[in-house]
Amino acid sequence: MNAGVEPEPIVPISALEHHLYCPRQCALVHVDGLWFDNEHTVRGTAGHARADSGADRRERGRRVLRAIPLWSESLGLSGRADVVEVGADGTLAPVEYKIGSRHGEAAHVQLCAQGLCLEEMTGHPVPVGFLWFAALRRRLRVDLDAGPRARTLAAIEEVRAWLRADRLPPPANDARCRQCQLLDHCQPELCADPDRIRAYLAEVMGCVC
Ligand code: SF4
């Protein structure tokens, strides 16, 4: 046994979306274990619970499987798919439920990570996934091709580096913070300004740093 070597941290698929929103948010949630709900997270949790709660069923020739555990040994990745659809020809496609109508790189990367896990678990290609926007009842096809795959592999390694790090990423301190459930804990304005940190420490600890 190699006693001196730390195992590489496993990257949760959910951490990828946090990281792409704000690396500091990702580290606070997945390293420090912080979680505080706000209206956005409550709505998101309720939406995922609804997605998980239905029974597996058949829809227009597809089997719809819910709350499927996912992992990849080669990528050091684990998580869960809201839904995996099995086409009539056996093709698998992950489906990620979204409450709001916004989507972008983070949602695509999360979906792609699910597809990469499914490929490794089954040995079959997973060329597409879908985002389901519950409020709009709209489904968006996402091709899991070279671009999303490269961004996903990069994001996995970025998250793993922060999971190993002994410091927090710098605060975003921008418009993202107003939507962030960790705003009160993170104190981005204070942490972005070294002079304010020094003044704060001097005030509460009576020290000059
Ligand atoms: S408050 Fe801002 S900097 Fe802090 S974790 Fe949230 S988004 Fe990131």
mmCIF file of C-alpha atoms and ligand atoms in Angstrom:
data_model
loop_
_atom_site.group_PDB
_atom_site.id
_atom_site.type_symbol
_atom_site.label_atom_id
_atom_site.label_comp_id
_atom_site.label_asym_id
_atom_site.label_seq_id
_atom_site.Cartn_x
_atom_site.Cartn_y
_atom_site.Cartn_z
ATOM 1 C CA MET A 1 0.000 0.000 0.000
ATOM 2 C CA ASN A 2 1.277 3.467 -0.910
ATOM 3 C CA ALA A 3 0.671 5.207 2.437
ATOM 4 C CA GLY A 4 1.997 8.631 1.400
ATOM 5 C CA VAL A 5 -0.183 9.253 -1.656
ATOM 6 C CA GLU A 6 -3.525 10.982 -1.185
ATOM 7 C CA PRO A 7 -6.299 9.589 -3.401
ATOM 8 C CA GLU A 8 -7.491 11.991 -6.067
ATOM 9 C CA PRO A 9 -10.753 13.662 -5.013
ATOM 10 C CA ILE A 10 -13.897 12.449 -6.760
ATOM 11 C CA VAL A 11 -15.660 15.325 -8.526
ATOM 12 C CA PRO A 12 -19.442 15.469 -7.973
ATOM 13 C CA ILE A 13 -21.253 16.217 -11.225
ATOM 14 C CA SER A 14 -23.266 18.904 -9.406
ATOM 15 C CA ALA A 15 -19.983 20.680 -8.557
ATOM 16 C CA LEU A 16 -19.382 21.401 -12.233
ATOM 17 C CA GLU A 17 -22.405 23.670 -12.452
ATOM 18 C CA HIS A 18 -21.472 25.437 -9.214
ATOM 19 C CA HIS A 19 -17.898 25.893 -10.458
ATOM 20 C CA LEU A 20 -18.954 27.381 -13.768
ATOM 21 C CA TYR A 21 -21.256 29.787 -11.944
ATOM 22 C CA CYS A 22 -18.544 30.776 -9.463
ATOM 23 C CA PRO A 23 -15.492 28.723 -8.406
ATOM 24 C CA ARG A 24 -15.731 30.139 -4.887
ATOM 25 C CA GLN A 25 -19.354 28.975 -4.577
ATOM 26 C CA CYS A 26 -18.245 25.501 -5.660
ATOM 27 C CA ALA A 27 -15.494 25.367 -3.034
ATOM 28 C CA LEU A 28 -17.760 26.690 -0.260
ATOM 29 C CA VAL A 29 -20.377 24.015 -1.046
ATOM 30 C CA HIS A 30 -18.206 21.033 -1.936
ATOM 31 C CA VAL A 31 -15.145 21.588 0.298
ATOM 32 C CA ASP A 32 -16.506 23.531 3.268
ATOM 33 C CA GLY A 33 -19.926 21.838 3.179
ATOM 34 C CA LEU A 34 -21.889 25.081 3.327
ATOM 35 C CA TRP A 35 -25.444 25.246 2.065
ATOM 36 C CA PHE A 36 -28.094 27.884 2.607
ATOM 37 C CA ASP A 37 -31.265 27.902 0.552
ATOM 38 C CA ASN A 38 -32.707 30.911 -1.197
ATOM 39 C CA GLU A 39 -35.720 31.159 -3.514
ATOM 40 C CA HIS A 40 -33.715 29.872 -6.494
ATOM 41 C CA THR A 41 -32.351 26.802 -4.712
ATOM 42 C CA VAL A 42 -35.724 25.958 -3.131
ATOM 43 C CA ARG A 43 -37.397 26.042 -6.534
ATOM 44 C CA GLY A 44 -34.578 23.985 -8.043
ATOM 45 C CA THR A 45 -34.750 21.347 -5.304
ATOM 46 C CA ALA A 46 -38.526 21.092 -5.680
ATOM 47 C CA GLY A 47 -38.157 20.671 -9.437
ATOM 48 C CA HIS A 48 -35.588 17.888 -9.084
ATOM 49 C CA ALA A 49 -37.778 16.169 -6.478
ATOM 50 C CA ARG A 50 -40.661 16.211 -8.962
ATOM 51 C CA ALA A 51 -38.399 14.807 -11.667
ATOM 52 C CA ASP A 52 -37.288 12.015 -9.320
ATOM 53 C CA SER A 53 -40.733 11.158 -8.009
ATOM 54 C CA GLY A 54 -42.434 9.678 -11.058
ATOM 55 C CA ALA A 55 -42.266 6.004 -11.877
ATOM 56 C CA ASP A 56 -40.183 4.709 -14.779
ATOM 57 C CA ARG A 57 -42.441 4.580 -17.814
ATOM 58 C CA ARG A 58 -42.728 4.400 -21.586
ATOM 59 C CA GLU A 59 -43.252 7.554 -23.659
ATOM 60 C CA ARG A 60 -43.568 7.584 -27.441
ATOM 61 C CA GLY A 61 -41.395 4.509 -27.877
ATOM 62 C CA ARG A 62 -38.783 5.588 -25.277
ATOM 63 C CA ARG A 63 -38.232 4.149 -21.814
ATOM 64 C CA VAL A 64 -37.907 6.908 -19.214
ATOM 65 C CA LEU A 65 -35.732 5.950 -16.223
ATOM 66 C CA ARG A 66 -35.502 8.296 -13.231
ATOM 67 C CA ALA A 67 -32.843 9.210 -10.636
ATOM 68 C CA ILE A 68 -30.108 7.065 -12.175
ATOM 69 C CA PRO A 69 -26.752 6.905 -10.279
ATOM 70 C CA LEU A 70 -23.777 7.742 -12.494
ATOM 71 C CA TRP A 71 -20.033 7.358 -12.166
ATOM 72 C CA SER A 72 -16.841 7.296 -14.183
ATOM 73 C CA GLU A 73 -13.747 5.578 -12.823
ATOM 74 C CA SER A 74 -11.534 7.041 -15.531
ATOM 75 C CA LEU A 75 -12.669 10.644 -14.898
ATOM 76 C CA GLY A 76 -13.125 10.376 -11.115
ATOM 77 C CA LEU A 77 -16.689 11.613 -11.445
ATOM 78 C CA SER A 78 -19.951 10.664 -9.732
ATOM 79 C CA GLY A 79 -23.509 11.936 -9.553
ATOM 80 C CA ARG A 80 -26.991 11.232 -10.708
ATOM 81 C CA ALA A 81 -29.148 11.858 -13.764
ATOM 82 C CA ASP A 82 -32.663 13.223 -13.249
ATOM 83 C CA VAL A 83 -33.776 11.079 -16.170
ATOM 84 C CA VAL A 84 -32.153 8.729 -18.658
ATOM 85 C CA GLU A 85 -34.143 7.954 -21.774
ATOM 86 C CA VAL A 86 -33.648 4.683 -23.626
ATOM 87 C CA GLY A 87 -34.609 4.928 -27.298
ATOM 88 C CA ALA A 88 -36.210 2.142 -29.309
ATOM 89 C CA ASP A 89 -32.746 1.272 -30.684
ATOM 90 C CA GLY A 90 -31.224 1.214 -27.186
ATOM 91 C CA THR A 91 -29.558 4.643 -27.474
ATOM 92 C CA LEU A 92 -29.214 6.364 -24.085
ATOM 93 C CA ALA A 93 -29.745 10.093 -23.525
ATOM 94 C CA PRO A 94 -29.506 11.979 -20.204
ATOM 95 C CA VAL A 95 -32.197 14.583 -19.479
ATOM 96 C CA GLU A 96 -31.520 17.379 -16.975
ATOM 97 C CA TYR A 97 -34.504 19.220 -15.474
ATOM 98 C CA LYS A 98 -34.256 22.994 -15.127
ATOM 99 C CA ILE A 99 -36.725 25.213 -13.311
ATOM 100 C CA GLY A 100 -35.852 28.500 -14.976
ATOM 101 C CA SER A 101 -35.477 29.209 -18.664
ATOM 102 C CA ARG A 102 -31.806 30.250 -18.551
ATOM 103 C CA HIS A 103 -29.219 27.866 -19.827
ATOM 104 C CA GLY A 104 -25.674 28.067 -20.978
ATOM 105 C CA GLU A 105 -22.301 26.494 -20.622
ATOM 106 C CA ALA A 106 -22.883 25.217 -17.087
ATOM 107 C CA ALA A 107 -26.016 23.250 -17.988
ATOM 108 C CA HIS A 108 -24.364 21.842 -21.113
ATOM 109 C CA VAL A 109 -21.282 20.764 -19.167
ATOM 110 C CA GLN A 110 -23.405 19.089 -16.496
ATOM 111 C CA LEU A 111 -25.349 17.202 -19.160
ATOM 112 C CA CYS A 112 -22.161 16.235 -20.990
ATOM 113 C CA ALA A 113 -20.642 14.878 -17.756
ATOM 114 C CA GLN A 114 -23.714 12.680 -17.364
ATOM 115 C CA GLY A 115 -23.284 11.463 -20.935
ATOM 116 C CA LEU A 116 -19.590 10.658 -20.364
ATOM 117 C CA CYS A 117 -20.497 8.596 -17.302
ATOM 118 C CA LEU A 118 -23.208 6.723 -19.197
ATOM 119 C CA GLU A 119 -20.759 5.937 -21.996
ATOM 120 C CA GLU A 120 -18.224 4.491 -19.591
ATOM 121 C CA MET A 121 -20.867 2.579 -17.609
ATOM 122 C CA THR A 122 -22.476 0.994 -20.668
ATOM 123 C CA GLY A 123 -19.734 0.955 -23.308
ATOM 124 C CA HIS A 124 -22.107 2.634 -25.783
ATOM 125 C CA PRO A 125 -21.877 6.127 -27.305
ATOM 126 C CA VAL A 126 -24.132 8.862 -25.895
ATOM 127 C CA PRO A 127 -24.225 11.468 -28.664
ATOM 128 C CA VAL A 128 -27.007 13.743 -27.351
ATOM 129 C CA GLY A 129 -28.714 14.853 -24.166
ATOM 130 C CA PHE A 130 -31.686 17.083 -23.417
ATOM 131 C CA LEU A 131 -32.469 19.985 -21.117
ATOM 132 C CA TRP A 132 -36.083 20.101 -19.960
ATOM 133 C CA PHE A 133 -37.341 23.558 -18.922
ATOM 134 C CA ALA A 134 -40.234 22.780 -16.634
ATOM 135 C CA ALA A 135 -41.742 26.291 -16.521
ATOM 136 C CA LEU A 136 -41.797 26.561 -20.322
ATOM 137 C CA ARG A 137 -42.506 22.841 -20.896
ATOM 138 C CA ARG A 138 -39.790 23.030 -23.508
ATOM 139 C CA ARG A 139 -37.123 20.512 -24.394
ATOM 140 C CA LEU A 140 -33.746 21.501 -25.835
ATOM 141 C CA ARG A 141 -31.487 19.018 -27.604
ATOM 142 C CA VAL A 142 -27.775 19.345 -26.781
ATOM 143 C CA ASP A 143 -25.230 17.611 -29.015
ATOM 144 C CA LEU A 144 -22.529 16.105 -26.835
ATOM 145 C CA ASP A 145 -19.813 16.634 -29.416
ATOM 146 C CA ALA A 146 -16.160 17.663 -29.255
ATOM 147 C CA GLY A 147 -16.726 21.216 -27.961
ATOM 148 C CA PRO A 148 -18.825 20.359 -24.888
ATOM 149 C CA ARG A 149 -16.671 17.317 -24.189
ATOM 150 C CA ALA A 150 -13.451 19.342 -24.148
ATOM 151 C CA ARG A 151 -15.014 22.005 -21.882
ATOM 152 C CA THR A 152 -16.377 19.303 -19.571
ATOM 153 C CA LEU A 153 -13.014 17.549 -19.219
ATOM 154 C CA ALA A 154 -11.364 20.903 -18.483
ATOM 155 C CA ALA A 155 -14.034 21.798 -15.902
ATOM 156 C CA ILE A 156 -13.599 18.434 -14.142
ATOM 157 C CA GLU A 157 -9.878 19.110 -13.713
ATOM 158 C CA GLU A 158 -10.493 22.722 -12.616
ATOM 159 C CA VAL A 159 -12.890 21.508 -9.907
ATOM 160 C CA ARG A 160 -10.507 18.764 -8.817
ATOM 161 C CA ALA A 161 -7.723 21.325 -8.444
ATOM 162 C CA TRP A 162 -9.920 23.445 -6.143
ATOM 163 C CA LEU A 163 -10.981 20.337 -4.173
ATOM 164 C CA ARG A 164 -7.273 19.718 -3.508
ATOM 165 C CA ALA A 165 -6.421 23.347 -2.759
ATOM 166 C CA ASP A 166 -5.966 24.666 0.774
ATOM 167 C CA ARG A 167 -7.478 28.054 0.001
ATOM 168 C CA LEU A 168 -10.724 29.410 -1.382
ATOM 169 C CA PRO A 169 -10.971 30.848 -4.905
ATOM 170 C CA PRO A 170 -11.230 34.656 -4.978
ATOM 171 C CA PRO A 171 -14.754 36.094 -4.781
ATOM 172 C CA ALA A 172 -16.600 37.011 -7.969
ATOM 173 C CA ASN A 173 -17.970 40.168 -6.347
ATOM 174 C CA ASP A 174 -20.205 40.947 -9.320
ATOM 175 C CA ALA A 175 -23.838 40.525 -10.423
ATOM 176 C CA ARG A 176 -23.702 36.780 -9.767
ATOM 177 C CA CYS A 177 -23.480 37.430 -6.036
ATOM 178 C CA ARG A 178 -26.967 38.954 -5.850
ATOM 179 C CA GLN A 179 -28.470 35.593 -6.913
ATOM 180 C CA CYS A 180 -26.157 33.495 -4.742
ATOM 181 C CA GLN A 181 -27.483 31.632 -1.711
ATOM 182 C CA LEU A 182 -24.089 31.991 0.000
ATOM 183 C CA LEU A 183 -23.910 35.775 -0.240
ATOM 184 C CA ASP A 184 -24.190 36.445 3.512
ATOM 185 C CA HIS A 185 -21.601 33.842 4.356
ATOM 186 C CA CYS A 186 -19.181 34.588 1.526
ATOM 187 C CA GLN A 187 -18.913 38.359 2.112
ATOM 188 C CA PRO A 188 -17.579 38.966 -1.413
ATOM 189 C CA GLU A 189 -17.225 42.742 -1.059
ATOM 190 C CA LEU A 190 -15.172 42.417 2.077
ATOM 191 C CA CYS A 191 -13.022 39.545 0.787
ATOM 192 C CA ALA A 192 -12.282 41.285 -2.510
ATOM 193 C CA ASP A 193 -10.704 44.233 -0.720
ATOM 194 C CA PRO A 194 -7.486 43.496 1.253
ATOM 195 C CA ASP A 195 -7.612 46.923 2.933
ATOM 196 C CA ARG A 196 -11.077 46.195 4.332
ATOM 197 C CA ILE A 197 -9.902 42.777 5.559
ATOM 198 C CA ARG A 198 -6.961 44.401 7.344
ATOM 199 C CA ALA A 199 -9.212 47.057 8.851
ATOM 200 C CA TYR A 200 -11.707 44.382 9.968
ATOM 201 C CA LEU A 201 -8.997 42.280 11.633
ATOM 202 C CA ALA A 202 -7.551 45.344 13.308
ATOM 203 C CA GLU A 203 -11.004 46.207 14.680
ATOM 204 C CA VAL A 204 -12.073 42.781 15.950
ATOM 205 C CA MET A 205 -8.676 41.440 17.028
ATOM 206 C CA GLY A 206 -6.854 44.612 17.881
ATOM 207 C CA CYS A 207 -3.984 43.622 15.592
ATOM 208 C CA VAL A 208 -2.196 45.428 12.799
ATOM 209 C CA CYS A 209 -1.792 42.931 9.895
HETATM 210 S S1 SF4 B 1 -21.464 35.445 -3.075
HETATM 211 FE FE1 SF4 B 1 -20.500 35.803 -5.103
HETATM 212 S S2 SF4 B 1 -18.338 35.324 -4.812
HETATM 213 FE FE2 SF4 B 1 -19.463 34.444 -3.085
HETATM 214 S S3 SF4 B 1 -19.840 32.358 -3.672
HETATM 215 FE FE3 SF4 B 1 -21.636 33.553 -4.263
HETATM 216 S S4 SF4 B 1 -21.281 34.170 -6.405
HETATM 217 FE FE4 SF4 B 1 -19.326 33.480 -5.566
#
